[in-house]
């Protein structure tokens, strides 16, 4: 698969054990993320609605119930984080952009500004930029991208455009073209802003 990095990264590499807060930790990608993060010695806090969905346990993992749409609940977790990562997904919508991606980005932005925290990473999807739809096949463009996930992509794009307006965040949006359940390769990639990687 391919992915694209959209970022305004000004953040230097971290050293030592750091605290990672994960949103969307109960999804398939989120669960893989928290497992790999604790293996890399991060102190991970997973913010969830349903703790029972996370069956993985580790001394470096804390699972907390949190309404991420409530800034008062979100703020104390942001206060203790070195990095925040979002693997959030929401139900499909058919008539309007899914609003929750933007709401979460705005809430995180306000909480991070309050606490002076900067580093945040969002996992979105390929084709969030409508200009990229021309790269898809006719059937994919007119059925899958438009009818099925079009409003999800539009919602992600709204949050990306919002992030572009911030000056207090070091953000990265990772836009994978597809995700698989294949074994982890362990291969690392040096990422540069605005570049597509095979």
Short mmCIF file of N, CA and C in Angstrom, two decimals:
data_model
loop_
_atom_site.label_atom_id
_atom_site.label_comp_id
_atom_site.label_asym_id
_atom_site.label_seq_id
_atom_site.Cartn_x
_atom_site.Cartn_y
_atom_site.Cartn_z
N UNK A 1 0.83 -1.18 0.00
CA UNK A 1 0.00 0.00 0.00
C UNK A 1 0.87 1.25 0.00
N UNK A 2 0.24 2.40 -0.18
CA UNK A 2 0.93 3.68 -0.15
C UNK A 2 0.37 4.53 0.98
N UNK A 3 1.15 5.47 1.40
CA UNK A 3 0.62 6.43 2.36
C UNK A 3 1.25 7.79 2.11
N UNK A 4 0.62 8.79 2.64
CA UNK A 4 1.05 10.18 2.42
C UNK A 4 1.19 10.86 3.77
N UNK A 5 2.19 11.67 3.91
CA UNK A 5 2.42 12.40 5.15
C UNK A 5 2.09 13.88 4.94
N UNK A 6 1.13 14.38 5.67
CA UNK A 6 0.85 15.82 5.69
C UNK A 6 1.22 16.31 7.07
N UNK A 7 2.13 17.27 7.15
CA UNK A 7 2.65 17.65 8.46
C UNK A 7 3.20 19.06 8.45
N UNK A 8 3.26 19.64 9.65
CA UNK A 8 3.99 20.89 9.84
C UNK A 8 5.07 20.66 10.88
N UNK A 9 5.64 19.47 10.87
CA UNK A 9 6.49 18.98 11.95
C UNK A 9 7.69 19.88 12.21
N UNK A 10 7.78 20.33 13.46
CA UNK A 10 8.95 21.09 13.91
C UNK A 10 9.50 20.44 15.18
N UNK A 11 9.10 19.19 15.41
CA UNK A 11 9.34 18.55 16.70
C UNK A 11 10.61 17.70 16.64
N UNK A 12 11.46 17.82 17.62
CA UNK A 12 12.70 17.04 17.66
C UNK A 12 12.43 15.65 18.22
N UNK A 13 13.33 14.73 17.92
CA UNK A 13 13.18 13.36 18.39
C UNK A 13 13.20 13.31 19.91
N UNK A 14 12.37 12.43 20.48
CA UNK A 14 12.28 12.30 21.92
C UNK A 14 13.20 11.20 22.40
N UNK A 15 13.64 11.29 23.64
CA UNK A 15 14.46 10.25 24.23
C UNK A 15 13.85 9.87 25.57
N UNK A 16 14.14 8.64 26.00
CA UNK A 16 13.61 8.18 27.28
C UNK A 16 12.17 7.71 27.16
N UNK A 17 11.61 7.27 28.29
CA UNK A 17 10.24 6.77 28.30
C UNK A 17 9.27 7.93 28.26
N UNK A 18 8.39 7.91 27.28
CA UNK A 18 7.46 9.01 27.08
C UNK A 18 6.02 8.52 27.20
N UNK A 19 5.13 9.48 27.45
CA UNK A 19 3.72 9.16 27.63
C UNK A 19 2.94 9.40 26.33
N UNK A 20 2.28 8.36 25.88
CA UNK A 20 1.49 8.39 24.66
C UNK A 20 0.02 8.22 25.00
N UNK A 21 -0.81 9.15 24.55
CA UNK A 21 -2.26 9.04 24.73
C UNK A 21 -2.87 8.67 23.38
N UNK A 22 -3.69 7.62 23.36
CA UNK A 22 -4.25 7.10 22.12
C UNK A 22 -5.76 7.23 22.13
N UNK A 23 -6.30 7.85 21.08
CA UNK A 23 -7.74 7.90 20.84
C UNK A 23 -8.07 6.89 19.75
N UNK A 24 -9.21 6.22 19.88
CA UNK A 24 -9.56 5.19 18.91
C UNK A 24 -8.82 3.89 19.17
N UNK A 25 -8.51 3.64 20.44
CA UNK A 25 -7.67 2.49 20.78
C UNK A 25 -8.39 1.15 20.71
N UNK A 26 -9.73 1.16 20.63
CA UNK A 26 -10.45 -0.11 20.61
C UNK A 26 -10.64 -0.66 19.19
N UNK A 27 -10.35 0.14 18.18
CA UNK A 27 -10.44 -0.33 16.81
C UNK A 27 -9.27 -1.24 16.47
N UNK A 28 -9.34 -1.86 15.29
CA UNK A 28 -8.30 -2.81 14.89
C UNK A 28 -6.93 -2.14 14.82
N UNK A 29 -6.87 -0.96 14.21
CA UNK A 29 -5.60 -0.25 14.10
C UNK A 29 -5.15 0.28 15.46
N UNK A 30 -6.07 0.81 16.24
CA UNK A 30 -5.73 1.33 17.55
C UNK A 30 -5.16 0.26 18.46
N UNK A 31 -5.70 -0.95 18.41
CA UNK A 31 -5.19 -2.02 19.27
C UNK A 31 -3.77 -2.42 18.85
N UNK A 32 -3.52 -2.45 17.55
CA UNK A 32 -2.16 -2.74 17.10
C UNK A 32 -1.20 -1.63 17.53
N UNK A 33 -1.68 -0.39 17.48
CA UNK A 33 -0.85 0.74 17.87
C UNK A 33 -0.44 0.64 19.34
N UNK A 34 -1.40 0.38 20.23
CA UNK A 34 -1.04 0.36 21.65
C UNK A 34 -0.13 -0.83 21.97
N UNK A 35 -0.31 -1.95 21.28
CA UNK A 35 0.56 -3.09 21.51
C UNK A 35 2.00 -2.77 21.09
N UNK A 36 2.14 -2.16 19.92
CA UNK A 36 3.49 -1.83 19.45
C UNK A 36 4.11 -0.72 20.30
N UNK A 37 3.27 0.19 20.78
CA UNK A 37 3.81 1.30 21.58
C UNK A 37 4.38 0.81 22.91
N UNK A 38 3.67 -0.08 23.59
CA UNK A 38 4.20 -0.58 24.87
C UNK A 38 5.44 -1.42 24.64
N UNK A 39 5.49 -2.12 23.51
CA UNK A 39 6.69 -2.90 23.19
C UNK A 39 7.89 -1.99 22.98
N UNK A 40 7.63 -0.74 22.59
CA UNK A 40 8.70 0.24 22.40
C UNK A 40 8.92 1.09 23.65
N UNK A 41 8.34 0.64 24.75
CA UNK A 41 8.56 1.24 26.07
C UNK A 41 7.90 2.59 26.26
N UNK A 42 6.82 2.87 25.51
CA UNK A 42 6.00 4.04 25.81
C UNK A 42 5.08 3.71 26.99
N UNK A 43 4.78 4.73 27.79
CA UNK A 43 3.71 4.63 28.77
C UNK A 43 2.43 5.06 28.06
N UNK A 44 1.54 4.12 27.83
CA UNK A 44 0.38 4.35 26.97
C UNK A 44 -0.89 4.48 27.79
N UNK A 45 -1.65 5.54 27.49
CA UNK A 45 -3.00 5.68 28.04
C UNK A 45 -3.98 5.61 26.89
N UNK A 46 -4.87 4.62 26.92
CA UNK A 46 -5.89 4.45 25.90
C UNK A 46 -7.19 5.05 26.40
N UNK A 47 -7.70 6.04 25.68
CA UNK A 47 -8.97 6.68 26.04
C UNK A 47 -10.10 6.00 25.28
N UNK A 48 -11.03 5.41 26.00
CA UNK A 48 -12.05 4.57 25.36
C UNK A 48 -13.42 4.83 25.96
N UNK A 49 -14.43 4.34 25.25
CA UNK A 49 -15.79 4.33 25.80
C UNK A 49 -16.09 3.00 26.48
N UNK A 50 -15.53 1.91 25.92
CA UNK A 50 -15.83 0.56 26.41
C UNK A 50 -14.53 -0.17 26.72
N UNK A 51 -14.07 -0.12 27.96
CA UNK A 51 -12.78 -0.73 28.31
C UNK A 51 -12.70 -2.22 28.01
N UNK A 52 -13.82 -2.92 28.06
CA UNK A 52 -13.80 -4.36 27.84
C UNK A 52 -13.37 -4.75 26.43
N UNK A 53 -13.39 -3.79 25.51
CA UNK A 53 -12.97 -4.09 24.15
C UNK A 53 -11.46 -4.25 24.02
N UNK A 54 -10.74 -3.80 25.04
CA UNK A 54 -9.29 -3.98 25.04
C UNK A 54 -8.95 -5.12 25.98
N UNK A 55 -8.56 -6.25 25.41
CA UNK A 55 -8.23 -7.43 26.20
C UNK A 55 -6.73 -7.54 26.44
N UNK A 56 -5.95 -6.78 25.70
CA UNK A 56 -4.50 -6.75 25.84
C UNK A 56 -4.12 -6.05 27.14
N UNK A 57 -3.19 -6.61 27.88
CA UNK A 57 -2.74 -6.02 29.14
C UNK A 57 -1.23 -5.91 29.16
N UNK A 58 -0.75 -4.86 29.79
CA UNK A 58 0.69 -4.65 29.91
C UNK A 58 0.92 -3.66 31.04
N UNK A 59 2.06 -3.76 31.70
CA UNK A 59 2.37 -2.85 32.80
C UNK A 59 2.48 -1.40 32.34
N UNK A 60 2.74 -1.19 31.04
CA UNK A 60 2.87 0.17 30.51
C UNK A 60 1.57 0.69 29.91
N UNK A 61 0.49 -0.07 30.03
CA UNK A 61 -0.80 0.33 29.43
C UNK A 61 -1.82 0.64 30.51
N UNK A 62 -2.44 1.82 30.39
CA UNK A 62 -3.56 2.22 31.24
C UNK A 62 -4.76 2.50 30.35
N UNK A 63 -5.89 1.92 30.68
CA UNK A 63 -7.12 2.12 29.92
C UNK A 63 -8.05 3.01 30.74
N UNK A 64 -8.45 4.13 30.15
CA UNK A 64 -9.29 5.10 30.85
C UNK A 64 -10.57 5.37 30.06
N UNK A 65 -11.70 5.42 30.77
CA UNK A 65 -12.96 5.81 30.12
C UNK A 65 -12.95 7.34 29.99
N UNK A 66 -13.20 7.82 28.77
CA UNK A 66 -13.17 9.26 28.55
C UNK A 66 -14.09 9.62 27.39
N UNK A 67 -14.88 10.64 27.58
CA UNK A 67 -15.68 11.21 26.50
C UNK A 67 -14.82 12.26 25.80
N UNK A 68 -14.28 11.90 24.65
CA UNK A 68 -13.34 12.79 23.97
C UNK A 68 -14.03 14.03 23.39
N UNK A 69 -15.36 14.06 23.42
CA UNK A 69 -16.09 15.24 22.97
C UNK A 69 -16.30 16.24 24.12
N UNK A 70 -15.87 15.84 25.31
CA UNK A 70 -15.98 16.69 26.49
C UNK A 70 -14.58 17.17 26.85
N UNK A 71 -14.30 18.44 26.60
CA UNK A 71 -12.95 18.95 26.83
C UNK A 71 -12.53 18.85 28.29
N UNK A 72 -13.49 18.95 29.21
CA UNK A 72 -13.16 18.84 30.63
C UNK A 72 -12.62 17.45 30.96
N UNK A 73 -13.15 16.42 30.30
CA UNK A 73 -12.66 15.07 30.51
C UNK A 73 -11.34 14.84 29.78
N UNK A 74 -11.19 15.45 28.63
CA UNK A 74 -10.02 15.25 27.81
C UNK A 74 -8.78 15.97 28.35
N UNK A 75 -8.99 17.14 28.93
CA UNK A 75 -7.87 18.00 29.34
C UNK A 75 -6.84 17.32 30.23
N UNK A 76 -7.24 16.63 31.31
CA UNK A 76 -6.21 16.05 32.19
C UNK A 76 -5.34 15.00 31.50
N UNK A 77 -5.88 14.32 30.51
CA UNK A 77 -5.09 13.33 29.77
C UNK A 77 -4.11 14.03 28.84
N UNK A 78 -4.54 15.11 28.22
CA UNK A 78 -3.64 15.90 27.38
C UNK A 78 -2.51 16.48 28.23
N UNK A 79 -2.84 16.92 29.43
CA UNK A 79 -1.85 17.54 30.31
C UNK A 79 -0.67 16.62 30.59
N UNK A 80 -0.90 15.31 30.63
CA UNK A 80 0.16 14.36 30.99
C UNK A 80 0.82 13.73 29.79
N UNK A 81 0.40 14.07 28.58
CA UNK A 81 0.89 13.40 27.37
C UNK A 81 2.12 14.08 26.79
N UNK A 82 3.01 13.27 26.23
CA UNK A 82 4.09 13.80 25.40
C UNK A 82 3.67 13.79 23.94
N UNK A 83 2.91 12.77 23.56
CA UNK A 83 2.40 12.64 22.19
C UNK A 83 0.96 12.14 22.26
N UNK A 84 0.12 12.65 21.38
CA UNK A 84 -1.26 12.18 21.26
C UNK A 84 -1.43 11.61 19.87
N UNK A 85 -2.02 10.42 19.79
CA UNK A 85 -2.26 9.78 18.49
C UNK A 85 -3.73 9.40 18.39
N UNK A 86 -4.30 9.64 17.22
CA UNK A 86 -5.70 9.32 16.99
C UNK A 86 -5.84 8.33 15.84
N UNK A 87 -6.52 7.21 16.14
CA UNK A 87 -6.90 6.23 15.12
C UNK A 87 -8.43 6.16 15.05
N UNK A 88 -9.07 7.26 15.31
CA UNK A 88 -10.53 7.26 15.40
C UNK A 88 -11.20 6.95 14.07
N UNK A 89 -12.29 6.23 14.18
CA UNK A 89 -13.18 6.01 13.05
C UNK A 89 -14.61 6.20 13.54
N UNK A 90 -15.49 6.58 12.62
CA UNK A 90 -16.88 6.85 12.99
C UNK A 90 -17.81 6.21 11.97
N UNK A 91 -19.07 5.99 12.34
CA UNK A 91 -20.02 5.40 11.39
C UNK A 91 -20.13 6.22 10.11
N UNK A 92 -20.41 5.53 9.01
CA UNK A 92 -20.55 6.21 7.73
C UNK A 92 -21.72 7.17 7.74
N UNK A 93 -21.59 8.24 6.99
CA UNK A 93 -22.68 9.20 6.80
C UNK A 93 -22.95 9.29 5.31
N UNK A 94 -24.16 9.73 4.95
CA UNK A 94 -24.55 9.69 3.55
C UNK A 94 -24.82 11.06 2.95
N UNK A 95 -25.12 12.06 3.77
CA UNK A 95 -25.53 13.34 3.19
C UNK A 95 -24.60 14.50 3.55
N UNK A 96 -23.88 14.41 4.66
CA UNK A 96 -23.01 15.50 5.10
C UNK A 96 -21.69 14.92 5.61
N UNK A 97 -20.62 15.71 5.57
CA UNK A 97 -19.34 15.23 6.11
C UNK A 97 -19.47 14.78 7.55
N UNK A 98 -18.83 13.66 7.88
CA UNK A 98 -18.83 13.19 9.27
C UNK A 98 -18.20 14.27 10.14
N UNK A 99 -18.93 14.84 11.10
CA UNK A 99 -18.44 16.02 11.81
C UNK A 99 -17.44 15.73 12.92
N UNK A 100 -17.36 14.47 13.35
CA UNK A 100 -16.63 14.17 14.58
C UNK A 100 -15.11 14.34 14.45
N UNK A 101 -14.57 14.13 13.24
CA UNK A 101 -13.12 14.30 13.05
C UNK A 101 -12.72 15.75 13.36
N UNK A 102 -13.51 16.70 12.85
CA UNK A 102 -13.22 18.10 13.09
C UNK A 102 -13.42 18.46 14.57
N UNK A 103 -14.48 17.96 15.17
CA UNK A 103 -14.75 18.26 16.58
C UNK A 103 -13.60 17.79 17.47
N UNK A 104 -13.13 16.57 17.22
CA UNK A 104 -12.03 16.04 18.02
C UNK A 104 -10.76 16.85 17.80
N UNK A 105 -10.47 17.20 16.55
CA UNK A 105 -9.29 18.01 16.26
C UNK A 105 -9.36 19.36 16.98
N UNK A 106 -10.53 19.96 16.98
CA UNK A 106 -10.71 21.24 17.66
C UNK A 106 -10.55 21.10 19.17
N UNK A 107 -11.14 20.04 19.73
CA UNK A 107 -11.02 19.82 21.17
C UNK A 107 -9.57 19.58 21.58
N UNK A 108 -8.88 18.75 20.80
CA UNK A 108 -7.47 18.49 21.10
C UNK A 108 -6.65 19.77 20.98
N UNK A 109 -6.94 20.55 19.96
CA UNK A 109 -6.21 21.81 19.74
C UNK A 109 -6.36 22.73 20.95
N UNK A 110 -7.57 22.87 21.43
CA UNK A 110 -7.81 23.76 22.58
C UNK A 110 -7.16 23.22 23.85
N UNK A 111 -7.27 21.90 24.06
CA UNK A 111 -6.68 21.31 25.26
C UNK A 111 -5.15 21.41 25.20
N UNK A 112 -4.59 21.19 24.04
CA UNK A 112 -3.13 21.23 23.90
C UNK A 112 -2.61 22.65 24.03
N UNK A 113 -3.36 23.60 23.54
CA UNK A 113 -2.96 25.00 23.71
C UNK A 113 -2.97 25.37 25.19
N UNK A 114 -3.97 24.89 25.91
CA UNK A 114 -4.08 25.17 27.34
C UNK A 114 -2.90 24.57 28.12
N UNK A 115 -2.47 23.38 27.71
CA UNK A 115 -1.42 22.68 28.46
C UNK A 115 -0.02 22.93 27.90
N UNK A 116 0.05 23.58 26.74
CA UNK A 116 1.35 23.83 26.13
C UNK A 116 1.94 22.63 25.42
N UNK A 117 1.12 21.60 25.18
CA UNK A 117 1.58 20.42 24.46
C UNK A 117 1.45 20.66 22.95
N UNK A 118 2.32 19.99 22.15
CA UNK A 118 2.37 20.32 20.72
C UNK A 118 2.17 19.11 19.80
N UNK A 119 2.65 17.93 20.17
CA UNK A 119 2.79 16.84 19.21
C UNK A 119 1.53 15.99 19.14
N UNK A 120 0.94 15.92 17.94
CA UNK A 120 -0.27 15.13 17.73
C UNK A 120 -0.22 14.49 16.36
N UNK A 121 -0.69 13.25 16.27
CA UNK A 121 -0.66 12.49 15.01
C UNK A 121 -2.05 11.91 14.76
N UNK A 122 -2.53 12.09 13.55
CA UNK A 122 -3.84 11.56 13.16
C UNK A 122 -3.66 10.53 12.05
N UNK A 123 -4.33 9.39 12.15
CA UNK A 123 -4.38 8.45 11.05
C UNK A 123 -5.71 8.65 10.33
N UNK A 124 -5.62 9.14 9.11
CA UNK A 124 -6.82 9.35 8.30
C UNK A 124 -6.84 8.34 7.16
N UNK A 125 -6.98 8.77 5.94
CA UNK A 125 -7.05 7.84 4.82
C UNK A 125 -6.63 8.53 3.53
N UNK A 126 -6.18 7.73 2.61
CA UNK A 126 -5.89 8.22 1.26
C UNK A 126 -7.17 8.83 0.66
N UNK A 127 -7.01 9.79 -0.19
CA UNK A 127 -8.13 10.43 -0.90
C UNK A 127 -8.92 11.42 -0.05
N UNK A 128 -8.37 11.89 1.06
CA UNK A 128 -9.09 12.94 1.78
C UNK A 128 -9.13 14.23 0.96
N UNK A 129 -8.11 14.48 0.19
CA UNK A 129 -8.08 15.66 -0.68
C UNK A 129 -8.86 15.33 -1.95
N UNK A 130 -9.95 16.03 -2.23
CA UNK A 130 -10.75 15.71 -3.43
C UNK A 130 -9.93 15.72 -4.72
N UNK A 131 -8.87 16.52 -4.76
CA UNK A 131 -8.04 16.57 -5.97
C UNK A 131 -7.39 15.22 -6.26
N UNK A 132 -7.22 14.39 -5.23
CA UNK A 132 -6.58 13.09 -5.42
C UNK A 132 -7.53 12.04 -5.98
N UNK A 133 -8.82 12.34 -6.03
CA UNK A 133 -9.79 11.35 -6.50
C UNK A 133 -9.56 10.97 -7.96
N UNK A 134 -8.94 11.86 -8.71
CA UNK A 134 -8.68 11.56 -10.12
C UNK A 134 -7.72 10.39 -10.28
N UNK A 135 -6.97 10.06 -9.22
CA UNK A 135 -6.04 8.94 -9.28
C UNK A 135 -6.76 7.59 -9.22
N UNK A 136 -8.01 7.60 -8.75
CA UNK A 136 -8.76 6.36 -8.59
C UNK A 136 -9.40 5.95 -9.91
N UNK A 137 -9.73 4.66 -10.01
CA UNK A 137 -10.43 4.17 -11.19
C UNK A 137 -11.84 4.75 -11.25
N UNK A 138 -12.47 4.65 -12.40
CA UNK A 138 -13.81 5.22 -12.57
C UNK A 138 -14.79 4.63 -11.56
N UNK A 139 -14.77 3.29 -11.40
CA UNK A 139 -15.70 2.66 -10.48
C UNK A 139 -15.41 3.05 -9.03
N UNK A 140 -14.12 3.05 -8.66
CA UNK A 140 -13.77 3.44 -7.30
C UNK A 140 -14.18 4.88 -7.01
N UNK A 141 -13.93 5.74 -7.98
CA UNK A 141 -14.21 7.17 -7.79
C UNK A 141 -15.69 7.44 -7.67
N UNK A 142 -16.49 6.78 -8.46
CA UNK A 142 -17.91 7.10 -8.53
C UNK A 142 -18.80 6.23 -7.64
N UNK A 143 -18.27 5.16 -7.13
CA UNK A 143 -19.06 4.30 -6.24
C UNK A 143 -18.48 4.33 -4.83
N UNK A 144 -17.25 3.82 -4.68
CA UNK A 144 -16.69 3.70 -3.34
C UNK A 144 -16.38 5.06 -2.72
N UNK A 145 -15.65 5.91 -3.44
CA UNK A 145 -15.25 7.19 -2.87
C UNK A 145 -16.42 8.14 -2.72
N UNK A 146 -17.37 8.08 -3.62
CA UNK A 146 -18.49 9.02 -3.57
C UNK A 146 -19.63 8.49 -2.72
N UNK A 147 -20.10 7.27 -3.02
CA UNK A 147 -21.29 6.76 -2.34
C UNK A 147 -20.99 6.18 -0.96
N UNK A 148 -19.87 5.50 -0.81
CA UNK A 148 -19.63 4.73 0.42
C UNK A 148 -18.88 5.55 1.47
N UNK A 149 -17.67 5.99 1.16
CA UNK A 149 -16.87 6.66 2.19
C UNK A 149 -16.65 8.15 1.91
N UNK A 150 -17.36 8.68 0.96
CA UNK A 150 -17.14 10.08 0.59
C UNK A 150 -17.30 11.06 1.74
N UNK A 151 -18.34 10.88 2.55
CA UNK A 151 -18.57 11.82 3.64
C UNK A 151 -17.60 11.61 4.81
N UNK A 152 -17.08 10.39 4.93
CA UNK A 152 -16.03 10.15 5.92
C UNK A 152 -14.75 10.88 5.51
N UNK A 153 -14.38 10.74 4.23
CA UNK A 153 -13.19 11.44 3.72
C UNK A 153 -13.35 12.95 3.84
N UNK A 154 -14.57 13.43 3.55
CA UNK A 154 -14.82 14.87 3.65
C UNK A 154 -14.67 15.36 5.08
N UNK A 155 -15.13 14.56 6.03
CA UNK A 155 -14.99 14.93 7.43
C UNK A 155 -13.53 14.96 7.86
N UNK A 156 -12.75 13.98 7.42
CA UNK A 156 -11.32 13.98 7.70
C UNK A 156 -10.65 15.22 7.11
N UNK A 157 -11.06 15.56 5.88
CA UNK A 157 -10.45 16.70 5.21
C UNK A 157 -10.74 18.01 5.94
N UNK A 158 -11.93 18.14 6.50
CA UNK A 158 -12.25 19.34 7.27
C UNK A 158 -11.30 19.49 8.45
N UNK A 159 -10.99 18.38 9.10
CA UNK A 159 -10.09 18.45 10.25
C UNK A 159 -8.67 18.78 9.79
N UNK A 160 -8.27 18.26 8.63
CA UNK A 160 -6.93 18.56 8.11
C UNK A 160 -6.80 20.04 7.76
N UNK A 161 -7.85 20.59 7.16
CA UNK A 161 -7.82 22.02 6.83
C UNK A 161 -7.78 22.86 8.10
N UNK A 162 -8.47 22.41 9.13
CA UNK A 162 -8.41 23.12 10.41
C UNK A 162 -7.00 23.09 10.98
N UNK A 163 -6.36 21.92 10.96
CA UNK A 163 -5.01 21.79 11.50
C UNK A 163 -4.03 22.73 10.79
N UNK A 164 -4.27 22.95 9.50
CA UNK A 164 -3.40 23.84 8.73
C UNK A 164 -3.46 25.28 9.25
N UNK A 165 -4.53 25.62 9.95
CA UNK A 165 -4.68 26.99 10.46
C UNK A 165 -4.03 27.18 11.82
N UNK A 166 -3.62 26.10 12.48
CA UNK A 166 -3.07 26.21 13.83
C UNK A 166 -1.58 26.57 13.76
N UNK A 167 -1.13 27.28 14.79
CA UNK A 167 0.29 27.60 14.87
C UNK A 167 0.91 27.12 16.18
N UNK A 168 0.15 26.38 16.98
CA UNK A 168 0.67 25.90 18.26
C UNK A 168 0.79 24.39 18.29
N UNK A 169 0.52 23.71 17.17
CA UNK A 169 0.59 22.26 17.11
C UNK A 169 1.69 21.81 16.16
N UNK A 170 2.38 20.74 16.52
CA UNK A 170 3.23 20.00 15.60
C UNK A 170 2.43 18.77 15.21
N UNK A 171 1.75 18.82 14.09
CA UNK A 171 0.82 17.74 13.73
C UNK A 171 1.32 16.96 12.51
N UNK A 172 0.89 15.73 12.46
CA UNK A 172 1.12 14.88 11.28
C UNK A 172 -0.17 14.14 10.99
N UNK A 173 -0.57 14.09 9.72
CA UNK A 173 -1.68 13.26 9.27
C UNK A 173 -1.11 12.17 8.38
N UNK A 174 -1.32 10.93 8.76
CA UNK A 174 -0.88 9.79 7.96
C UNK A 174 -2.08 9.30 7.17
N UNK A 175 -1.92 9.17 5.85
CA UNK A 175 -3.04 8.84 4.97
C UNK A 175 -2.77 7.53 4.24
N UNK A 176 -3.00 6.39 4.89
CA UNK A 176 -2.73 5.11 4.22
C UNK A 176 -3.77 4.80 3.16
N UNK A 177 -3.31 4.20 2.08
CA UNK A 177 -4.25 3.80 1.02
C UNK A 177 -5.00 2.54 1.41
N UNK A 178 -4.41 1.75 2.27
CA UNK A 178 -5.07 0.52 2.71
C UNK A 178 -4.32 -0.08 3.87
N UNK A 179 -5.02 -0.81 4.71
CA UNK A 179 -4.42 -1.46 5.87
C UNK A 179 -4.70 -2.95 5.79
N UNK A 180 -3.75 -3.75 6.25
CA UNK A 180 -3.91 -5.20 6.20
C UNK A 180 -3.66 -5.80 7.58
N UNK A 181 -3.96 -7.09 7.70
CA UNK A 181 -3.67 -7.83 8.92
C UNK A 181 -2.40 -8.66 8.77
N UNK A 182 -1.56 -8.31 7.80
CA UNK A 182 -0.31 -9.02 7.61
C UNK A 182 0.61 -8.81 8.81
N UNK A 183 1.55 -9.72 9.03
CA UNK A 183 2.49 -9.54 10.15
C UNK A 183 3.27 -8.23 10.04
N UNK A 184 3.62 -7.68 11.18
CA UNK A 184 4.42 -6.46 11.21
C UNK A 184 5.80 -6.75 10.62
N UNK A 185 6.26 -5.90 9.72
CA UNK A 185 7.55 -6.12 9.07
C UNK A 185 8.71 -5.59 9.89
N UNK A 186 8.45 -4.59 10.72
CA UNK A 186 9.52 -3.99 11.48
C UNK A 186 10.36 -3.01 10.68
N UNK A 187 9.97 -2.79 9.43
CA UNK A 187 10.71 -1.88 8.56
C UNK A 187 10.36 -0.43 8.90
N UNK A 188 11.35 0.39 9.10
CA UNK A 188 11.13 1.80 9.39
C UNK A 188 11.33 2.63 8.12
N UNK A 189 10.53 3.71 8.01
CA UNK A 189 10.61 4.58 6.85
C UNK A 189 10.88 6.00 7.32
N UNK A 190 11.86 6.64 6.71
CA UNK A 190 12.09 8.05 6.98
C UNK A 190 11.05 8.85 6.21
N UNK A 191 10.25 9.64 6.93
CA UNK A 191 9.15 10.36 6.31
C UNK A 191 9.49 11.83 6.17
N UNK A 192 9.13 12.38 5.02
CA UNK A 192 9.33 13.80 4.76
C UNK A 192 7.99 14.43 4.43
N UNK A 193 7.85 15.68 4.77
CA UNK A 193 6.58 16.38 4.64
C UNK A 193 6.15 16.43 3.18
N UNK A 194 4.86 16.09 2.95
CA UNK A 194 4.28 16.23 1.62
C UNK A 194 4.77 15.23 0.60
N UNK A 195 5.30 14.08 1.04
CA UNK A 195 5.87 13.12 0.13
C UNK A 195 5.07 11.83 0.17
N UNK A 196 4.88 11.20 -1.00
CA UNK A 196 4.18 9.92 -1.10
C UNK A 196 5.20 8.80 -1.06
N UNK A 197 4.91 7.75 -0.28
CA UNK A 197 5.83 6.65 -0.13
C UNK A 197 5.17 5.34 -0.59
N UNK A 198 5.88 4.51 -1.36
CA UNK A 198 5.35 3.19 -1.74
C UNK A 198 5.48 2.20 -0.59
#
